[in-house]
PDB file of C-alpha atoms in Angstrom:
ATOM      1  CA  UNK A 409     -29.605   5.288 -10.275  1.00 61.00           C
ATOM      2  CA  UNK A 410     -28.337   3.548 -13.726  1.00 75.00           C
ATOM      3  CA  UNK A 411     -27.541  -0.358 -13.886  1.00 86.00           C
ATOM      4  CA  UNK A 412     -24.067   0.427 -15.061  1.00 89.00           C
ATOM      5  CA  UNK A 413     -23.661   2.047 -11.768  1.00 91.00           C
ATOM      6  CA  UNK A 414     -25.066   0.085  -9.378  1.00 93.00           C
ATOM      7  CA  UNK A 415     -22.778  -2.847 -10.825  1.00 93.00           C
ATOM      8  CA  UNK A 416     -20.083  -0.827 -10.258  1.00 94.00           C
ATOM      9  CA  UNK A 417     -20.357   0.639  -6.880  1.00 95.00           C
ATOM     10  CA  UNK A 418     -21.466  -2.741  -5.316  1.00 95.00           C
ATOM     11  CA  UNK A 419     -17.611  -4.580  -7.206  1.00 95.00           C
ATOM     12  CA  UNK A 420     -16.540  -1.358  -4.949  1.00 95.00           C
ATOM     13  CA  UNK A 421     -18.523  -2.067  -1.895  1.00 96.00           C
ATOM     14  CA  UNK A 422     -17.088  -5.802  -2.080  1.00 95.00           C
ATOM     15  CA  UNK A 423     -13.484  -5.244  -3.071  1.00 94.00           C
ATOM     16  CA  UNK A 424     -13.371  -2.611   0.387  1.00 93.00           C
ATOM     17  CA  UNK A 425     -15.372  -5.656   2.298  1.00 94.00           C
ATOM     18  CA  UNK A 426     -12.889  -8.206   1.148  1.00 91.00           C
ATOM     19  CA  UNK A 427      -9.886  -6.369   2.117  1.00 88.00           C
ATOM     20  CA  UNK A 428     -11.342  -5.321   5.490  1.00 89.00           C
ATOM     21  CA  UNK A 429     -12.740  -8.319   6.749  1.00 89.00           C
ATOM     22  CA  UNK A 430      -9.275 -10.151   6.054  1.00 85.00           C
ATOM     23  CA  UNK A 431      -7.259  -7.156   7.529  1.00 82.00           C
ATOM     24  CA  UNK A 432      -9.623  -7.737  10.646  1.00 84.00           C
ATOM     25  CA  UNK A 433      -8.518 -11.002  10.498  1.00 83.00           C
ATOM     26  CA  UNK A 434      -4.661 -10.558  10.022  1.00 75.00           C
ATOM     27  CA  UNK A 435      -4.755  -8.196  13.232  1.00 74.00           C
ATOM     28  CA  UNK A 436      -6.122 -10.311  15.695  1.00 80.00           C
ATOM     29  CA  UNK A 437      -4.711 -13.447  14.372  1.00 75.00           C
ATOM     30  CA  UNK A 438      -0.776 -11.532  14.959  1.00 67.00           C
ATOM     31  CA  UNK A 439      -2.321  -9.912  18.329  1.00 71.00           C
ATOM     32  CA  UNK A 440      -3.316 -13.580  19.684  1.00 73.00           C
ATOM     33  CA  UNK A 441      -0.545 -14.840  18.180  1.00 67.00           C
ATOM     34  CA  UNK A 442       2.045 -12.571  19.047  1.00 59.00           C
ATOM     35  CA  UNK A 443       3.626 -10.803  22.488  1.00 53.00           C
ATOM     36  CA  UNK A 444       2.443  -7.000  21.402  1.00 50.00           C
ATOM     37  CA  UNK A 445      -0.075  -8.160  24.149  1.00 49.00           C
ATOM     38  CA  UNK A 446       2.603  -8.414  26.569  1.00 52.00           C
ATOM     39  CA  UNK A 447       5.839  -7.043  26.858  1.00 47.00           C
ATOM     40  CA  UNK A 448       7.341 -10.884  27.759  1.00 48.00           C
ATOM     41  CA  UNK A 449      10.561 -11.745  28.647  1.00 47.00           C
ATOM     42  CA  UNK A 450      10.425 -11.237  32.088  1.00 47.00           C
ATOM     43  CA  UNK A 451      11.197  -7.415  31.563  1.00 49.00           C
ATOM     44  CA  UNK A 452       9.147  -4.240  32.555  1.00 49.00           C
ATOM     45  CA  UNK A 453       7.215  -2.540  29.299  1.00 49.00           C
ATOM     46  CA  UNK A 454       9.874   0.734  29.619  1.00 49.00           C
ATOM     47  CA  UNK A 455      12.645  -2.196  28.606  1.00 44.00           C
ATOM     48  CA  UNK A 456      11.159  -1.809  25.259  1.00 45.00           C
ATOM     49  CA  UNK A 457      11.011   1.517  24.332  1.00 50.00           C
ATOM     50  CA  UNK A 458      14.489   1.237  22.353  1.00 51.00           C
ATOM     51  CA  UNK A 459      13.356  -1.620  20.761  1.00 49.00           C
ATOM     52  CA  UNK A 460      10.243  -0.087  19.798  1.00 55.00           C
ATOM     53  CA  UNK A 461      12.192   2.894  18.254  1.00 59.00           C
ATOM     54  CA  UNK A 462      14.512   0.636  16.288  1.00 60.00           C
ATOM     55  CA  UNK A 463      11.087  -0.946  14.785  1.00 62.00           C
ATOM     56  CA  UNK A 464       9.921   2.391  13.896  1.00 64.00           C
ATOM     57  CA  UNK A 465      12.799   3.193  11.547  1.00 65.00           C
ATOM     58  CA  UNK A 466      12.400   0.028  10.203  1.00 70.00           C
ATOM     59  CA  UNK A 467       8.910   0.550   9.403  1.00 67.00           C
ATOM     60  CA  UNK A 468       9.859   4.055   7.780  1.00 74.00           C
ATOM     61  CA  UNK A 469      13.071   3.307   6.095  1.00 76.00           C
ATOM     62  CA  UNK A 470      13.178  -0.021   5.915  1.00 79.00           C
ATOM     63  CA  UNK A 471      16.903  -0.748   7.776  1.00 79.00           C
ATOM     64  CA  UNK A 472      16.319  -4.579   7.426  1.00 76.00           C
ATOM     65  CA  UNK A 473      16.206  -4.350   3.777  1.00 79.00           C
ATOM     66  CA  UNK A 474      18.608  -1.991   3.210  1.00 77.00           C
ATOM     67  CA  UNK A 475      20.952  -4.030   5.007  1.00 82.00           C
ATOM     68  CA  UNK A 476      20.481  -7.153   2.812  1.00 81.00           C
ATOM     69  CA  UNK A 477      20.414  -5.118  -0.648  1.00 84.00           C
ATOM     70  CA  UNK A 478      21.164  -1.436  -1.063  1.00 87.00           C
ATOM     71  CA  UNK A 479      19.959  -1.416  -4.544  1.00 88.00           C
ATOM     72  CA  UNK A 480      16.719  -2.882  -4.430  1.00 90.00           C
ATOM     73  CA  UNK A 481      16.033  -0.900  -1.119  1.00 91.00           C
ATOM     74  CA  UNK A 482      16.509   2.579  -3.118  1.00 93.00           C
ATOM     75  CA  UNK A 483      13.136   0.727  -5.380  1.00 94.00           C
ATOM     76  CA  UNK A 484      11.659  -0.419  -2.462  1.00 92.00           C
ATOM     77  CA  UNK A 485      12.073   2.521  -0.231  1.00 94.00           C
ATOM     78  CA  UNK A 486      10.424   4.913  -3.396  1.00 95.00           C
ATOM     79  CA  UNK A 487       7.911   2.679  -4.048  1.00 95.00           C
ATOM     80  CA  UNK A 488       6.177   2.611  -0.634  1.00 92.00           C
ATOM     81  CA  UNK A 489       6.846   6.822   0.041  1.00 95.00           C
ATOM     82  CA  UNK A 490       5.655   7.456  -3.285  1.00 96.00           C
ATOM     83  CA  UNK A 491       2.789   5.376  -3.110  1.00 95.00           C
ATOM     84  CA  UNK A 492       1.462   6.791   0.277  1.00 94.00           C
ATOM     85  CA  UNK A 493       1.663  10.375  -1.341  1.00 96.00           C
ATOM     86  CA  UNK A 494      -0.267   9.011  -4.180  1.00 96.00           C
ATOM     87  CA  UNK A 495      -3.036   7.444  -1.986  1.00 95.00           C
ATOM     88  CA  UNK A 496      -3.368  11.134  -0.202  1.00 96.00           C
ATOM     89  CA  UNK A 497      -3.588  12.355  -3.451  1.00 95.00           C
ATOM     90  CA  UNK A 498      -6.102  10.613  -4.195  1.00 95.00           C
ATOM     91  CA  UNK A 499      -8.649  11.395  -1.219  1.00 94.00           C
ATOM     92  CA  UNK A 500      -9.650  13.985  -3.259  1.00 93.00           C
ATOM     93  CA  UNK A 501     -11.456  12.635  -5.600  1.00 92.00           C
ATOM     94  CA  UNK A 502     -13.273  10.718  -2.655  1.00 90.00           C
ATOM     95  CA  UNK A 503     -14.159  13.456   0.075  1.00 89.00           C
ATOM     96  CA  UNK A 504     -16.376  16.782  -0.430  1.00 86.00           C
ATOM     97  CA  UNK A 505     -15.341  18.984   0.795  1.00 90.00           C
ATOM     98  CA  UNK A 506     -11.753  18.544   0.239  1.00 92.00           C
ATOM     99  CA  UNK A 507      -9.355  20.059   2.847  1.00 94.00           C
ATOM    100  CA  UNK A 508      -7.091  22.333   1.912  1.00 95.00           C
ATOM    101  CA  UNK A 509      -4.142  20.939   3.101  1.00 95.00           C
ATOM    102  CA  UNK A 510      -4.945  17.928   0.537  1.00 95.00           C
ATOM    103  CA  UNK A 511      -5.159  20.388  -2.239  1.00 94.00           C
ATOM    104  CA  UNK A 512      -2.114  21.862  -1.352  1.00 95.00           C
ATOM    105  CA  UNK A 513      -0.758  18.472  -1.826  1.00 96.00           C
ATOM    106  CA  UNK A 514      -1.756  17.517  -5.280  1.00 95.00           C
ATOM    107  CA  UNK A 515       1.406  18.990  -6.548  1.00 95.00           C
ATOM    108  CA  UNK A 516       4.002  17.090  -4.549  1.00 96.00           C
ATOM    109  CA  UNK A 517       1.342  13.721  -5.110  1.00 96.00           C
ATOM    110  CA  UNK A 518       1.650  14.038  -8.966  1.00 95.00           C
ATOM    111  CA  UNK A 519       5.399  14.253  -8.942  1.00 96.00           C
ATOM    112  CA  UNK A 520       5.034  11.219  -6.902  1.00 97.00           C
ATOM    113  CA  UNK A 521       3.061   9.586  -9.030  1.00 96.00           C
ATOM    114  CA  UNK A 522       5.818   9.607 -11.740  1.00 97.00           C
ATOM    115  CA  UNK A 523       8.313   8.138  -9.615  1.00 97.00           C
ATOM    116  CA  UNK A 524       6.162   5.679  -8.068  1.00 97.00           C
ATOM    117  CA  UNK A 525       5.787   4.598 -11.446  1.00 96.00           C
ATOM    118  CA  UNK A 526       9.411   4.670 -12.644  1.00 97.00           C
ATOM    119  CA  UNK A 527      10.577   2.750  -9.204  1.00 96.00           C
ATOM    120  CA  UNK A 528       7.937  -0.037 -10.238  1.00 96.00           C
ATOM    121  CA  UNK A 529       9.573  -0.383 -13.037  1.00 95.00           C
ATOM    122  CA  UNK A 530      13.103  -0.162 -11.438  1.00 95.00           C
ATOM    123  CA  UNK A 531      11.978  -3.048  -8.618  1.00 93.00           C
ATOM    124  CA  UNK A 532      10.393  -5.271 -11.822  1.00 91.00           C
ATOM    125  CA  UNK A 533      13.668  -5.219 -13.949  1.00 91.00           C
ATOM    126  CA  UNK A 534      15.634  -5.253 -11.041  1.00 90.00           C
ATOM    127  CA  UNK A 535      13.908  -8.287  -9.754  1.00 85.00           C
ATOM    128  CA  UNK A 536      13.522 -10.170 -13.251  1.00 85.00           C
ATOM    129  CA  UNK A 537      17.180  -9.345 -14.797  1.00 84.00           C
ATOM    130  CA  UNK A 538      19.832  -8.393 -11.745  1.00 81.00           C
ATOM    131  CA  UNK A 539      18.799 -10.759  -9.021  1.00 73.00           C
ATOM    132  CA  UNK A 540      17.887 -13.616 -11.322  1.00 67.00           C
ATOM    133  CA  UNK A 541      16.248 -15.695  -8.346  1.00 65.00           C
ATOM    134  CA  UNK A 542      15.388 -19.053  -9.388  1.00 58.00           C
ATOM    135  CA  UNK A 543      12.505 -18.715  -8.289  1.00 60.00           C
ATOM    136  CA  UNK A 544      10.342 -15.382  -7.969  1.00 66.00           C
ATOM    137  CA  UNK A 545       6.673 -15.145  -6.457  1.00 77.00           C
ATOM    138  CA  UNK A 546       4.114 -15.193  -9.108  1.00 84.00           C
ATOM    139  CA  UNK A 547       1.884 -13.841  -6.737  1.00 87.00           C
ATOM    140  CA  UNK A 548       4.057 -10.820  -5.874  1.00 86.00           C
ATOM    141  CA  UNK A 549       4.641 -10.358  -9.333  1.00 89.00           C
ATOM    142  CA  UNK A 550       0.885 -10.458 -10.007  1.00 93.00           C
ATOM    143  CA  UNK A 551       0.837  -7.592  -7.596  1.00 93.00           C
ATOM    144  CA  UNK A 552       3.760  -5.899  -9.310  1.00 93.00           C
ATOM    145  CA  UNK A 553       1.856  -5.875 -12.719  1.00 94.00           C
ATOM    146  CA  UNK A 554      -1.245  -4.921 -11.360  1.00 96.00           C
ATOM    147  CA  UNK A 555       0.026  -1.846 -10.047  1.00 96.00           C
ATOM    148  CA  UNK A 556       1.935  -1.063 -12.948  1.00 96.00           C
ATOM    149  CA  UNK A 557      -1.241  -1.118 -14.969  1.00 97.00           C
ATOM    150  CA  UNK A 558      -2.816   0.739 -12.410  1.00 97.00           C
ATOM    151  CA  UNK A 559       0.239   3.544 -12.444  1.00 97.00           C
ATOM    152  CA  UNK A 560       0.334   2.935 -16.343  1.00 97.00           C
ATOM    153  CA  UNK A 561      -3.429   3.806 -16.377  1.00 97.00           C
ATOM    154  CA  UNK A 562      -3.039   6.991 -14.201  1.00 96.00           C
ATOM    155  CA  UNK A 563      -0.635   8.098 -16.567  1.00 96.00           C
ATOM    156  CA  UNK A 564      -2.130   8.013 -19.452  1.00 96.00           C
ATOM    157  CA  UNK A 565      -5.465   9.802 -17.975  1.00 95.00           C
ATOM    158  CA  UNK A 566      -3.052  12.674 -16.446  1.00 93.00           C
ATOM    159  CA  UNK A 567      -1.291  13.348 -19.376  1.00 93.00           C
ATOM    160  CA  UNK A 568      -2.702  11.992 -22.654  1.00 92.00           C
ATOM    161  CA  UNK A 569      -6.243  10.367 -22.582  1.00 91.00           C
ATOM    162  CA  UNK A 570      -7.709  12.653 -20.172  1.00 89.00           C
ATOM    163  CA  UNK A 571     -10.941  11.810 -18.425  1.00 90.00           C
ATOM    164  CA  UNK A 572     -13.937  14.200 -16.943  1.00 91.00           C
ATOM    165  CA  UNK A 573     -12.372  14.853 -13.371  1.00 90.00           C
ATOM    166  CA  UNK A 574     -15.854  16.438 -12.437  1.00 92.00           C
ATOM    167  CA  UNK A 575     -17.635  13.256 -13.290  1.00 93.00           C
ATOM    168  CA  UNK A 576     -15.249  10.676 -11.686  1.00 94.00           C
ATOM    169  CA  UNK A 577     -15.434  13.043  -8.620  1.00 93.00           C
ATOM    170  CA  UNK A 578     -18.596  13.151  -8.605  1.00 94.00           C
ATOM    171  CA  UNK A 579     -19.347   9.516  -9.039  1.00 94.00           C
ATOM    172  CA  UNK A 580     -16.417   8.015  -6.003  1.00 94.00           C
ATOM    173  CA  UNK A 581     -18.134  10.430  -4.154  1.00 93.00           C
ATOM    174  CA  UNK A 582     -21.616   9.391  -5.110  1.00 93.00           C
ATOM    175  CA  UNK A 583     -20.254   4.941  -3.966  1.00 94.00           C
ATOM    176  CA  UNK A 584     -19.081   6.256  -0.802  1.00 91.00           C
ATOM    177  CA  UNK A 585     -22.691   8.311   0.553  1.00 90.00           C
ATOM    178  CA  UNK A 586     -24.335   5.642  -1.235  1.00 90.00           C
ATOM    179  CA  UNK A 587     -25.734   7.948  -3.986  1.00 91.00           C
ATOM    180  CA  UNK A 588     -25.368   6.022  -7.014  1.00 91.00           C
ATOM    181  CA  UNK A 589     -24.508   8.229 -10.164  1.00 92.00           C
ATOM    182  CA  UNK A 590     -23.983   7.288 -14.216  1.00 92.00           C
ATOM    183  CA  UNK A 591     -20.001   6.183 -14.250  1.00 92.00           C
ATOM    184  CA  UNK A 592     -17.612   8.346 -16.255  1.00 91.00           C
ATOM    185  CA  UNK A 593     -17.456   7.101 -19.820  1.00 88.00           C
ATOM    186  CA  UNK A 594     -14.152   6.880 -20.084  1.00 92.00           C
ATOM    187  CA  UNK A 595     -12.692   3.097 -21.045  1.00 95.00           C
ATOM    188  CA  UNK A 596      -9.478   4.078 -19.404  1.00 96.00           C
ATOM    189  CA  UNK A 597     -10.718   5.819 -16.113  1.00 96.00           C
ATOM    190  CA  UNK A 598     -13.005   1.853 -15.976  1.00 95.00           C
ATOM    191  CA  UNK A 599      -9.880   0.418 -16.290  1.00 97.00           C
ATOM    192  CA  UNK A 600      -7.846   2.025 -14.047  1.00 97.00           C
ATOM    193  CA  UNK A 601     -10.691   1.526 -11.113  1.00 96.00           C
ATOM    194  CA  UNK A 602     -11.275  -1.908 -11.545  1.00 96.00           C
ATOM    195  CA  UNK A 603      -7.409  -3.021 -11.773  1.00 97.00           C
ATOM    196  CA  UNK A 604      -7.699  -1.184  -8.249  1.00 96.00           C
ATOM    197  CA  UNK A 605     -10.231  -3.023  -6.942  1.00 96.00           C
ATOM    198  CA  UNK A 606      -8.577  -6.252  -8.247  1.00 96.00           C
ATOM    199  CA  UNK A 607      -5.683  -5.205  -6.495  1.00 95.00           C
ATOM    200  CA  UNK A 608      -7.766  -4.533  -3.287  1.00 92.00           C
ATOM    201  CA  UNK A 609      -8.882  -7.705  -3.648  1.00 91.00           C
ATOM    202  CA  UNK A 610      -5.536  -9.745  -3.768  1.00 90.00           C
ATOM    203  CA  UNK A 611      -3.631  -7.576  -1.568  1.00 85.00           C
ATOM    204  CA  UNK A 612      -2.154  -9.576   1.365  1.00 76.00           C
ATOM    205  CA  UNK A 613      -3.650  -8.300   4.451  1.00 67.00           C
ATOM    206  CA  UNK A 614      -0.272  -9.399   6.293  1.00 61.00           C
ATOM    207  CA  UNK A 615       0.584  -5.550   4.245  1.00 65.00           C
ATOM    208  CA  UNK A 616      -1.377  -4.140   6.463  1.00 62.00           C
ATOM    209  CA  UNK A 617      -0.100  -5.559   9.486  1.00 56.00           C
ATOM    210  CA  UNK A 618       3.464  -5.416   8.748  1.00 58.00           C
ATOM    211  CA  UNK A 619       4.221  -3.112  11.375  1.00 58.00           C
ATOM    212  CA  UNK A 620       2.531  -5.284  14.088  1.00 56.00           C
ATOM    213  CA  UNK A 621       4.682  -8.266  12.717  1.00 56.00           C
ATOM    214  CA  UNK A 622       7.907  -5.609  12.510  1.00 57.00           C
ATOM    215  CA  UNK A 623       7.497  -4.206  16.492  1.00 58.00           C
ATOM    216  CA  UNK A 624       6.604  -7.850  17.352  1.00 58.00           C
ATOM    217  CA  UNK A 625      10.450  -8.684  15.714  1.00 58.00           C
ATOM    218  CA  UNK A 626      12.346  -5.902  17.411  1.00 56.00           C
ATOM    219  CA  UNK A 627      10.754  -7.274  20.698  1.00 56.00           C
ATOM    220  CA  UNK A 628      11.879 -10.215  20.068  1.00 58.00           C
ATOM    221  CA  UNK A 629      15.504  -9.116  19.159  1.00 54.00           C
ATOM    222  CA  UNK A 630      15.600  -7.025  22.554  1.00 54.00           C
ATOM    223  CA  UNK A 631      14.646  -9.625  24.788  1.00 50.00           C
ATOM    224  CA  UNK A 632      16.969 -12.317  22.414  1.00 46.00           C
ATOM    225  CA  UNK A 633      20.033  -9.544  23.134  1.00 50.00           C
ATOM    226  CA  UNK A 634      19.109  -9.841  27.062  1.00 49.00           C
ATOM    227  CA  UNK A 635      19.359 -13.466  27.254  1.00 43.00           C
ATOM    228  CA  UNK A 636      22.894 -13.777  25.230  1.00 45.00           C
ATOM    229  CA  UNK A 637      24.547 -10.674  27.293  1.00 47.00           C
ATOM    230  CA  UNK A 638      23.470 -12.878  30.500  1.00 50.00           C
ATOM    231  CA  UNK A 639      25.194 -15.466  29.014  1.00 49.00           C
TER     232      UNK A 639
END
């Protein structure tokens, strides 16, 4: 076990603690909070099932956004698909041994990695120089910049700088079964994993729990529906 690593994996080891303990506490804050408990409104749980379908197309292809801005929906629609293929890219490099099906997968994941990066891009300009808001989130934006260095990083190791993939393989691997190993001595591949784990950090847990919140709506818009049609 080196010092170097040891610093390292336990900035890992709190980043994933951070972001877990507040996603624990985003759930059961919107489960207490919320009727996903219940089915409310005076109507039997089967009552929902539409409503629960309506709130899973919005979870997949975001409908409520692409009703209030086509364009920015195309951005916001690649960003998240593109994103999830390059997190099951990724589990590679943290899982031994690695399932086929995920190796199979590393093709369609890098393509995806070049259009996640592209629509970050798209959703930044789009955001700074077509909408023109007033006033835009600093914190989202923080976010936004983070994982454009973070894409930015990826980019650079895949195609240009490239880093020991047997060495940052085997030292993810090593955090995770607590088998501490010398970190890759790459600059860039250091980068790239600690604007992760700064992102990790900072992410909003509500993220997370966005599809609690989005079922909780559709509930909400079923049983709203009821009362104006007994109107």
């Amino acid at each position: 076990m080196t010092y170097s690593g040891l610093i390292l994996a336990l900035i890992v080891y709190a980043a994933y603690a951070a972001l877990f303990f507040r996603l624990l506490w985003r759930i059961l804050f919107l489960l207490k909070a919320s009727n996903l408990l219940n089915t409310g409104y005076g109507r039997p749980a089967r009552a929902f099932v539409r409503a629960d379908v309506k709130s899973l197309s919005d979870i997949i292809f975001l409908t409520r956004l692409l009703k209030v801005n086509e364009w920015l929906w195309l951005g916001e629609w690649l960003f998240h698909i593109t994103f999830l293929m390059v997190m099951i890219r990724h589990l590679r490099y943290f899982i031994e041994p690695v399932p086929d099906w995920i190796m199979d997968f590393q093709t369609a994941g890098i393509g995806a990695s070049y259009v996640f990066l592209l629509a970050l891009v798209y959703i930044m300009a789009f955001k700074l120089f077509i909408e023109k808001k007033k006033y835009l989130s600093s914190y989202n934006f923080f976010l936004l910049t983070l994982l454009f260095l973070i894409a930015a990083s990826g980019f650079l190791m895949k195609n240009f700088l490239r880093t020991d993939i047997v060495n940052v393989k085997a030292f993810m691997t090593g955090v995770f079964s607590f088998k501490i190993l010398e970190p890759p001595g790459s600059m860039l591949f250091l980068f790239h994993l600690i604007m992760s784990l700064i992102f990790l950090i900072f992410l909003p847990a509500h993220i997370f729990a966005a599809p609690l919140t989005i079922i909780d709506a559709g509930r909400r818009d079923e049983g709203l529906e009821k009362v104006l049609h007994e109107d």
